PDB file of C-alpha atoms in Angstrom:
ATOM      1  CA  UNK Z   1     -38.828  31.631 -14.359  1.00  0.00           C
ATOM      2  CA  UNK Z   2     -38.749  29.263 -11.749  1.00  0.00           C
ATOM      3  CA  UNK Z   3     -37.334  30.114  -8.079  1.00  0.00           C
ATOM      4  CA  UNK Z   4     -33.516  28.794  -7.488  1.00  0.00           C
ATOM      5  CA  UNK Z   5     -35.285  26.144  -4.808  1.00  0.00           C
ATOM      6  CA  UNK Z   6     -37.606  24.904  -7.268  1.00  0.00           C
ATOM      7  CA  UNK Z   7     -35.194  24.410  -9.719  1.00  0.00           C
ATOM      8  CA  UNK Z   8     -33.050  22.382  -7.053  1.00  0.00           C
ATOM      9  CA  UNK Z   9     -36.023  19.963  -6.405  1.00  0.00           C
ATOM     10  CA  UNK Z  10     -36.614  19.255  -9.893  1.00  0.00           C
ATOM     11  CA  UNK Z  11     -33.276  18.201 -11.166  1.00  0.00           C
ATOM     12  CA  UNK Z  12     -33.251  16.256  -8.023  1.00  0.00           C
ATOM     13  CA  UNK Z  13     -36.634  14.449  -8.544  1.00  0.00           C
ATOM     14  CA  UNK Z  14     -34.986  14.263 -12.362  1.00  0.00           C
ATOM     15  CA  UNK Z  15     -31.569  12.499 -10.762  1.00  0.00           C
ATOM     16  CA  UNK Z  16     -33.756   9.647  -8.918  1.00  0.00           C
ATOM     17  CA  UNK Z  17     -35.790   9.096 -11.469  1.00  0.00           C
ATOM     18  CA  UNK Z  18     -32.915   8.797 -13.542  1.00  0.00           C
ATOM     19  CA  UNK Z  19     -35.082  10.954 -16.627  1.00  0.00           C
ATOM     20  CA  UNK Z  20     -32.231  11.447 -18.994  1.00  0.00           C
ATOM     21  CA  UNK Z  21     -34.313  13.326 -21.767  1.00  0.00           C
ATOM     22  CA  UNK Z  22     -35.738  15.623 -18.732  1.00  0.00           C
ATOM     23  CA  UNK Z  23     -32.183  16.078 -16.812  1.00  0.00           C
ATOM     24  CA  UNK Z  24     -30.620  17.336 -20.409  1.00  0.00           C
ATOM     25  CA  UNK Z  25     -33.893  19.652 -21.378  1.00  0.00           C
ATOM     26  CA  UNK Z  26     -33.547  21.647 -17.173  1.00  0.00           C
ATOM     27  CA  UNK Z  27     -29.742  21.418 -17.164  1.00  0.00           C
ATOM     28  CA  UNK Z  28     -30.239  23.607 -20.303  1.00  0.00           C
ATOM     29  CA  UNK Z  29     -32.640  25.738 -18.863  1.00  0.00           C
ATOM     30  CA  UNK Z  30     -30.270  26.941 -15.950  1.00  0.00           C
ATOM     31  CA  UNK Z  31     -27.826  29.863 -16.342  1.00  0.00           C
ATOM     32  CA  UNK Z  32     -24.333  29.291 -16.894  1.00  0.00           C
ATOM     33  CA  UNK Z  33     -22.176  27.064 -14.270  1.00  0.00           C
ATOM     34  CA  UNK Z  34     -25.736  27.432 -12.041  1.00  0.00           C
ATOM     35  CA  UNK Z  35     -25.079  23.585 -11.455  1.00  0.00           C
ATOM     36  CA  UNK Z  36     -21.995  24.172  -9.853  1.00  0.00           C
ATOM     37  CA  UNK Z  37     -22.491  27.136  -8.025  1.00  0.00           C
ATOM     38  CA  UNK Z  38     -25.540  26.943  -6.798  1.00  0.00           C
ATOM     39  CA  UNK Z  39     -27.082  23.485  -6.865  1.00  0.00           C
ATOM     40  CA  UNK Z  40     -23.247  22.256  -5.871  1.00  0.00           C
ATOM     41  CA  UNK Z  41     -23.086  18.359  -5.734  1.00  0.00           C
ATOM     42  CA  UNK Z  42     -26.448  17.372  -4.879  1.00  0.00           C
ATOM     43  CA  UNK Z  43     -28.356  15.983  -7.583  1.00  0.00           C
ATOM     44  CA  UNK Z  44     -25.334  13.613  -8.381  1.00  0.00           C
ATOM     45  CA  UNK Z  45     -25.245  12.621  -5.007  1.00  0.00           C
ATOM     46  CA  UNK Z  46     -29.285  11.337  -5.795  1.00  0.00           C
ATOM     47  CA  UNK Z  47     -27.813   9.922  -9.357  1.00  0.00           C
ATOM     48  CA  UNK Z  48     -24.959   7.803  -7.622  1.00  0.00           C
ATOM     49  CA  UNK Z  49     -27.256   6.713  -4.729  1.00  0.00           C
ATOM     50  CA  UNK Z  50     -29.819   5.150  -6.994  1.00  0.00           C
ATOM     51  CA  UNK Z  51     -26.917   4.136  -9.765  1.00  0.00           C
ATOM     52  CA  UNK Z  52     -28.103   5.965 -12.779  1.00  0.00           C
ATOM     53  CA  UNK Z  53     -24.761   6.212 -14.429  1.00  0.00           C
ATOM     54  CA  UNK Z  54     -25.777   7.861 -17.593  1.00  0.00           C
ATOM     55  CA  UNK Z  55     -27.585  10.918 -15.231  1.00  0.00           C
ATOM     56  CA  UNK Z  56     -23.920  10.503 -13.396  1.00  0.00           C
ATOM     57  CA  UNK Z  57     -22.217  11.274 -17.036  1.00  0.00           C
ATOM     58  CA  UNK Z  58     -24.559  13.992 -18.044  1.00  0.00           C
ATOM     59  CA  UNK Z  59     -24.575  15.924 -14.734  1.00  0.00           C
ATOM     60  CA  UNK Z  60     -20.778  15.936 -14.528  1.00  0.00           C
ATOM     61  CA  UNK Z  61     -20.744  17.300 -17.751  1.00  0.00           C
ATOM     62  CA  UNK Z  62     -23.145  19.730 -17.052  1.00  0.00           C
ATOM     63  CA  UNK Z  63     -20.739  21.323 -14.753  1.00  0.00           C
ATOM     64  CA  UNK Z  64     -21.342  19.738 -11.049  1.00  0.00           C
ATOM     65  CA  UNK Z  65     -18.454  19.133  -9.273  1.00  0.00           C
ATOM     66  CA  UNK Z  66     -17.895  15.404  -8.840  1.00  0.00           C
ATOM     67  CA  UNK Z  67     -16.012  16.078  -5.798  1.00  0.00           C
ATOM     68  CA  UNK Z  68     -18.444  18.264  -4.278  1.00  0.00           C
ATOM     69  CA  UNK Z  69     -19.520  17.462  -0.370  1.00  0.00           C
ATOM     70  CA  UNK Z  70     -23.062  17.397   1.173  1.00  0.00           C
ATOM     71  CA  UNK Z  71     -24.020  18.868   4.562  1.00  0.00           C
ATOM     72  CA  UNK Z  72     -22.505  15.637   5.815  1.00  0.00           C
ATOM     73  CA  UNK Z  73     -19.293  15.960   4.326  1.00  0.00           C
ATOM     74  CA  UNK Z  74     -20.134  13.199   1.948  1.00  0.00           C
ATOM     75  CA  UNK Z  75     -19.203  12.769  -1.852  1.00  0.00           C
ATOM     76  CA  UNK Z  76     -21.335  11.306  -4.950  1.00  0.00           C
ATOM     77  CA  UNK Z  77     -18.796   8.333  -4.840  1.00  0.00           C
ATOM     78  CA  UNK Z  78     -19.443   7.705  -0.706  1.00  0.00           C
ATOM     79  CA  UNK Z  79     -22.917   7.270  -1.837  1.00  0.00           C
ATOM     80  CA  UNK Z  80     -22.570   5.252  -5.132  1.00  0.00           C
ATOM     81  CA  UNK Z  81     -19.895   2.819  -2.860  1.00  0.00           C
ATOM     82  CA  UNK Z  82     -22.629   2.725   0.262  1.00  0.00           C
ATOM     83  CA  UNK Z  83     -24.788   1.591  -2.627  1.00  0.00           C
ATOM     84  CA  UNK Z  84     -22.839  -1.053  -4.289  1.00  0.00           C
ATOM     85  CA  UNK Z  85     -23.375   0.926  -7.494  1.00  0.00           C
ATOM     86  CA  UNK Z  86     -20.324  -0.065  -9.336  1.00  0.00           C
ATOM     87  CA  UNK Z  87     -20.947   1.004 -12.777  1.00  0.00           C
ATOM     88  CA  UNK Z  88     -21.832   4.608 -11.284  1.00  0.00           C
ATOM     89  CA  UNK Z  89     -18.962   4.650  -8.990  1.00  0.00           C
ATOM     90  CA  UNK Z  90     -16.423   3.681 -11.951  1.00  0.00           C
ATOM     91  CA  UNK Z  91     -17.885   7.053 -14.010  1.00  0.00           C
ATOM     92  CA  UNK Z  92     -17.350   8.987 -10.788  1.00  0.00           C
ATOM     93  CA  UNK Z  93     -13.982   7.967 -10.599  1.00  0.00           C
ATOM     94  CA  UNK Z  94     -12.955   7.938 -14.508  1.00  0.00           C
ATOM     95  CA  UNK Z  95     -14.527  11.551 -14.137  1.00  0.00           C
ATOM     96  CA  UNK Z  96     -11.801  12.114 -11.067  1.00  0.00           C
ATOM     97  CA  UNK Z  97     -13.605  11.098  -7.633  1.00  0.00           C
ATOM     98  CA  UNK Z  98     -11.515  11.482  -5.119  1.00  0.00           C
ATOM     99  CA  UNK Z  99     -11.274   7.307  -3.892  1.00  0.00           C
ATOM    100  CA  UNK Z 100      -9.601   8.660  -0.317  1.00  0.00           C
ATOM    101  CA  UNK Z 101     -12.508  11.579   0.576  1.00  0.00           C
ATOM    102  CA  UNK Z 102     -13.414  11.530   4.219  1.00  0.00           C
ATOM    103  CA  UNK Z 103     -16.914  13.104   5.664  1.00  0.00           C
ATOM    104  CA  UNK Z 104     -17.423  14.803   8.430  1.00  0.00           C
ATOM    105  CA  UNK Z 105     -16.421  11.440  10.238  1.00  0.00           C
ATOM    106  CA  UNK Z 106     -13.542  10.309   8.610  1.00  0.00           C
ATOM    107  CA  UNK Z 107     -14.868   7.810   6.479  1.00  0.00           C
ATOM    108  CA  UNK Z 108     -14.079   7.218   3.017  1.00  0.00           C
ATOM    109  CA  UNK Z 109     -16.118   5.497   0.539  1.00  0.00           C
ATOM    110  CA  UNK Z 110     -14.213   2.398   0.796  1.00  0.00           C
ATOM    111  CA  UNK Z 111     -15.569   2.563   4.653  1.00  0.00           C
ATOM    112  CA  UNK Z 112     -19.440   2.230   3.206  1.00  0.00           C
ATOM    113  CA  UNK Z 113     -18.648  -0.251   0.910  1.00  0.00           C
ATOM    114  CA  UNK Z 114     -17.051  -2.650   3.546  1.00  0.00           C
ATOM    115  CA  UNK Z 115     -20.131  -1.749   6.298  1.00  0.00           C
ATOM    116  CA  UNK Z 116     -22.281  -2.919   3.632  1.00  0.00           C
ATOM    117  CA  UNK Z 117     -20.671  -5.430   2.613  1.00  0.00           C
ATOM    118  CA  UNK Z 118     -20.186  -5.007  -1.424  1.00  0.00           C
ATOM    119  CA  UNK Z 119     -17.065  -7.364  -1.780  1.00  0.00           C
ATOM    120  CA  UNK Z 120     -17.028  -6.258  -5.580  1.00  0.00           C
ATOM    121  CA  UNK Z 121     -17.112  -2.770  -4.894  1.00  0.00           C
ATOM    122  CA  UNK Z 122     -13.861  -2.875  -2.091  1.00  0.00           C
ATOM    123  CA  UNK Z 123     -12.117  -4.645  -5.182  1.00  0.00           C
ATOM    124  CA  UNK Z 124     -13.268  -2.000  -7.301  1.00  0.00           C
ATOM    125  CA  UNK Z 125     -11.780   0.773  -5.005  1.00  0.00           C
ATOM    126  CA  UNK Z 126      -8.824  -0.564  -3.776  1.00  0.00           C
ATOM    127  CA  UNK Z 127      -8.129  -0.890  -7.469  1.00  0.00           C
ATOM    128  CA  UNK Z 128      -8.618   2.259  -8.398  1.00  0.00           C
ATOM    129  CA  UNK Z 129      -6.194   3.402  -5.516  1.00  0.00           C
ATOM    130  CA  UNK Z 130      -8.655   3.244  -2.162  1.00  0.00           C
ATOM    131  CA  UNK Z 131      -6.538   2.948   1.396  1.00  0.00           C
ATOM    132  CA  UNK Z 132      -7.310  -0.162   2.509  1.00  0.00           C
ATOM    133  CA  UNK Z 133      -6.287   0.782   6.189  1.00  0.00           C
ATOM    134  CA  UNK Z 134      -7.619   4.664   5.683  1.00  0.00           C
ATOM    135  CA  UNK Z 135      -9.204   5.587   9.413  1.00  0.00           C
ATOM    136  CA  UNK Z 136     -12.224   7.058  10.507  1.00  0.00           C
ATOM    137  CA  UNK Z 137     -12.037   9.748  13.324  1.00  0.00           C
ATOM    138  CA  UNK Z 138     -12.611   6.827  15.544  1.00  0.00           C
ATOM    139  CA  UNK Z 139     -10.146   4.881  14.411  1.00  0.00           C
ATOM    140  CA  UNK Z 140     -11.955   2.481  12.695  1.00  0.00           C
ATOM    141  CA  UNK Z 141     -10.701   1.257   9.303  1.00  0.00           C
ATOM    142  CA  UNK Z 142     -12.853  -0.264   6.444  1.00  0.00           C
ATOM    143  CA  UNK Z 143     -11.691  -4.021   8.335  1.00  0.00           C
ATOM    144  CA  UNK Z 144     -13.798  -2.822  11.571  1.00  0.00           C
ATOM    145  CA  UNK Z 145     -16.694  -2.241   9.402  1.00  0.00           C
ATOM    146  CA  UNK Z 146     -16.582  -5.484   7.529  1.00  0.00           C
ATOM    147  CA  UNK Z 147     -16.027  -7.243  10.527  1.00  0.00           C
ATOM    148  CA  UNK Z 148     -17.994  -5.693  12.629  1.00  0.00           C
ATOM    149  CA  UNK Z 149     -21.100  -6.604  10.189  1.00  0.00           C
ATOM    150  CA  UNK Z 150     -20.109 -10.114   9.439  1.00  0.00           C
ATOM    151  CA  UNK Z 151     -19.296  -9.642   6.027  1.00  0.00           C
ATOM    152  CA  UNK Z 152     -16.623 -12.188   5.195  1.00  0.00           C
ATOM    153  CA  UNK Z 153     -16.135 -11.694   1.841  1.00  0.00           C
ATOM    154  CA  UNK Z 154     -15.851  -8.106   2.306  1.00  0.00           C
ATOM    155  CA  UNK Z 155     -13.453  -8.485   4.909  1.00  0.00           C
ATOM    156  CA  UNK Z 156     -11.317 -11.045   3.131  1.00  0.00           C
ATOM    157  CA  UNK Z 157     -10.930  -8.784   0.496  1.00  0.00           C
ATOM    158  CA  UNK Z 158      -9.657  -5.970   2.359  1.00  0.00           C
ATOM    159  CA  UNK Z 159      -7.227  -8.739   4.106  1.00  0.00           C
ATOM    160  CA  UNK Z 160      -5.798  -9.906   0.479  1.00  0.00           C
ATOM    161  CA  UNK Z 161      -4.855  -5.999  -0.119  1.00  0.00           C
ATOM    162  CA  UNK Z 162      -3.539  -5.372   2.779  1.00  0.00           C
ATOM    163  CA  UNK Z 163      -5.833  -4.298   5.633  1.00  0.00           C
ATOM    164  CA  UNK Z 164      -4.013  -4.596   9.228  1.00  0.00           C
ATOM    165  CA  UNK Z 165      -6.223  -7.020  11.249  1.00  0.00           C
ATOM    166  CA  UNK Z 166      -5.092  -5.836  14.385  1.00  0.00           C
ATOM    167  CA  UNK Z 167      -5.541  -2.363  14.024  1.00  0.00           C
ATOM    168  CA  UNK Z 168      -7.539  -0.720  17.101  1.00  0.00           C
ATOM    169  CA  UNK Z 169     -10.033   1.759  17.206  1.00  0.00           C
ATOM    170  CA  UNK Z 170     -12.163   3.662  19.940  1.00  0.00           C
ATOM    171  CA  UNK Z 171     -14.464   0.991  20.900  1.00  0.00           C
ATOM    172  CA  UNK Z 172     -10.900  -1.651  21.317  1.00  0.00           C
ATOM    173  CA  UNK Z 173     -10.122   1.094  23.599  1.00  0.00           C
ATOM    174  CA  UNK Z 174     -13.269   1.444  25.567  1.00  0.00           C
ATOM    175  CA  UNK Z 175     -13.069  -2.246  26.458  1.00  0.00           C
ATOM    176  CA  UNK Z 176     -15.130  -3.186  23.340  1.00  0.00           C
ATOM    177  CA  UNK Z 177     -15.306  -7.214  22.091  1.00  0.00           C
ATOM    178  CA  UNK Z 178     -15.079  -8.835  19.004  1.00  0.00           C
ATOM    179  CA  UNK Z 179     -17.719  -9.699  16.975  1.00  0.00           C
ATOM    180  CA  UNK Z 180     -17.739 -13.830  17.571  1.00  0.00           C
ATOM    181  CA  UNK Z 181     -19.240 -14.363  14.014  1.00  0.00           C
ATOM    182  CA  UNK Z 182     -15.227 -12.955  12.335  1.00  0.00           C
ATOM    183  CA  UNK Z 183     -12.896 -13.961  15.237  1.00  0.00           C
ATOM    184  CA  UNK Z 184     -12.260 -17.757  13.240  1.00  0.00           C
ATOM    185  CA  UNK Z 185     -12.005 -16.068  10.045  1.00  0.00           C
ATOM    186  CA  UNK Z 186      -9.724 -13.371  11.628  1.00  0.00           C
ATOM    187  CA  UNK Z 187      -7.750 -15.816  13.036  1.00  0.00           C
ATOM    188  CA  UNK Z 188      -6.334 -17.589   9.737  1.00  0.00           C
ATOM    189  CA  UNK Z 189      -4.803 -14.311   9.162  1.00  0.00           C
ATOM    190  CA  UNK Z 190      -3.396 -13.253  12.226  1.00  0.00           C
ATOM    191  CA  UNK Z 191      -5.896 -11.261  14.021  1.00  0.00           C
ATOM    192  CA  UNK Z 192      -5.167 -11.235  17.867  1.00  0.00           C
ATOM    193  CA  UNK Z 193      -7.715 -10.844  20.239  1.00  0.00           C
ATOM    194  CA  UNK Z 194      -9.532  -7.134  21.423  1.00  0.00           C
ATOM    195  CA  UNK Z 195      -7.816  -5.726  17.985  1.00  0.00           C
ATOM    196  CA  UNK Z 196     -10.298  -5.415  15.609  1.00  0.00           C
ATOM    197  CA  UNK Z 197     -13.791  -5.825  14.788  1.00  0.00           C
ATOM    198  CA  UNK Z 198     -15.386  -4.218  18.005  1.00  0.00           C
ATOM    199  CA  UNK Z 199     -18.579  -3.717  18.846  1.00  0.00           C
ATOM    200  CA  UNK Z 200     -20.082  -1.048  21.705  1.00  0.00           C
TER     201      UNK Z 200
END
């Protein structure tokens, strides 16, 4: 019988490959509740990173715990939102994803999805009951990130459900200044200057 490790690194490898048939055929193979136990969260973390929702659907029901948290603190939805992986995310959630789960710094998945700027996947969360103004251990909010990359559609979303464009984080603090390419699209909406959007 295979070692506990190897068995880790194979329904891994299985989870980005997104191997259905293969996933099913070692998730048999393991003893009882093994998934949960031992192998915790991990190979749906892979499955919601690369978006394989069916490998989302089968390892859930397998037994891994689709709240479970990496080293980082980190949740399979964090990494299907970081993603843009909407489809996955939406199992995740159906399948009862936390939407509010912070990592080790605070930041939920609605956080990722704004830094990257997936305007249909802030929808998505805030829909599904995501805090729009939910802060990071900084203080930054999912608006910060948005802003802070230049992703206007992202951050106009979070602005039509109710982010607070003058909230202030850590960098506002430290003297930080806006990002110039958000300050006129800020400004439609209120935002007064050295509130949001800083950059070190």
């Amino acid at each position: 019988m295979a070692s506990p490790r190897t068995q880790q690194k194979t329904l891994l490898d299985l989870a980005r490959a997104g191997d259905a048939e293969a996933l099913q055929a070692a998730l048999a193979s393991l003893a009882p509740r093994a998934t949960k136990d031992f192998f915790a969260e991990k190979p749906l973390h892979v499955a919601a990173e690369e978006g394989h929702e069916e490998i989302v659907k089968m390892l859930i029901l397998g037994g891994v715990d689709v709240n479970g948290k990496n080293e980082k603190g980190s949740t399979p939805l964090h990494f299907a939102a970081q993603e843009g992986h909407e489809a996955a995310a939406e199992e995740l959630i159906v399948k009862g994803a936390d939407v509010n789960a912070k990592d080790e710094d605070g930041y939920t998945p609605l956080h990722l999805a704004a830094f990257n700027g997936h305007r249909a996947m802030v929808e998505m969360l805030i829909g599904k009951g995501a805090e729009p103004n939910a802060k990071g251990n900084g203080g930054s909010t999912p608006l910060h990130f948005a802003a802070q990359e230049g992703h206007e559609a992202a951050a106009e979303e979070l602005i039509v459900k109710g982010a607070d464009v003058n909230a202030k984080d850590k960098n506002v603090a430290d003297g930080g200044k806006p990002n110039p390419r958000m300050v006129k699209p800020l400004d439609s909406h209120g935002y007064q200057e050295s509130a949001v959007a800083a950059t070190s």
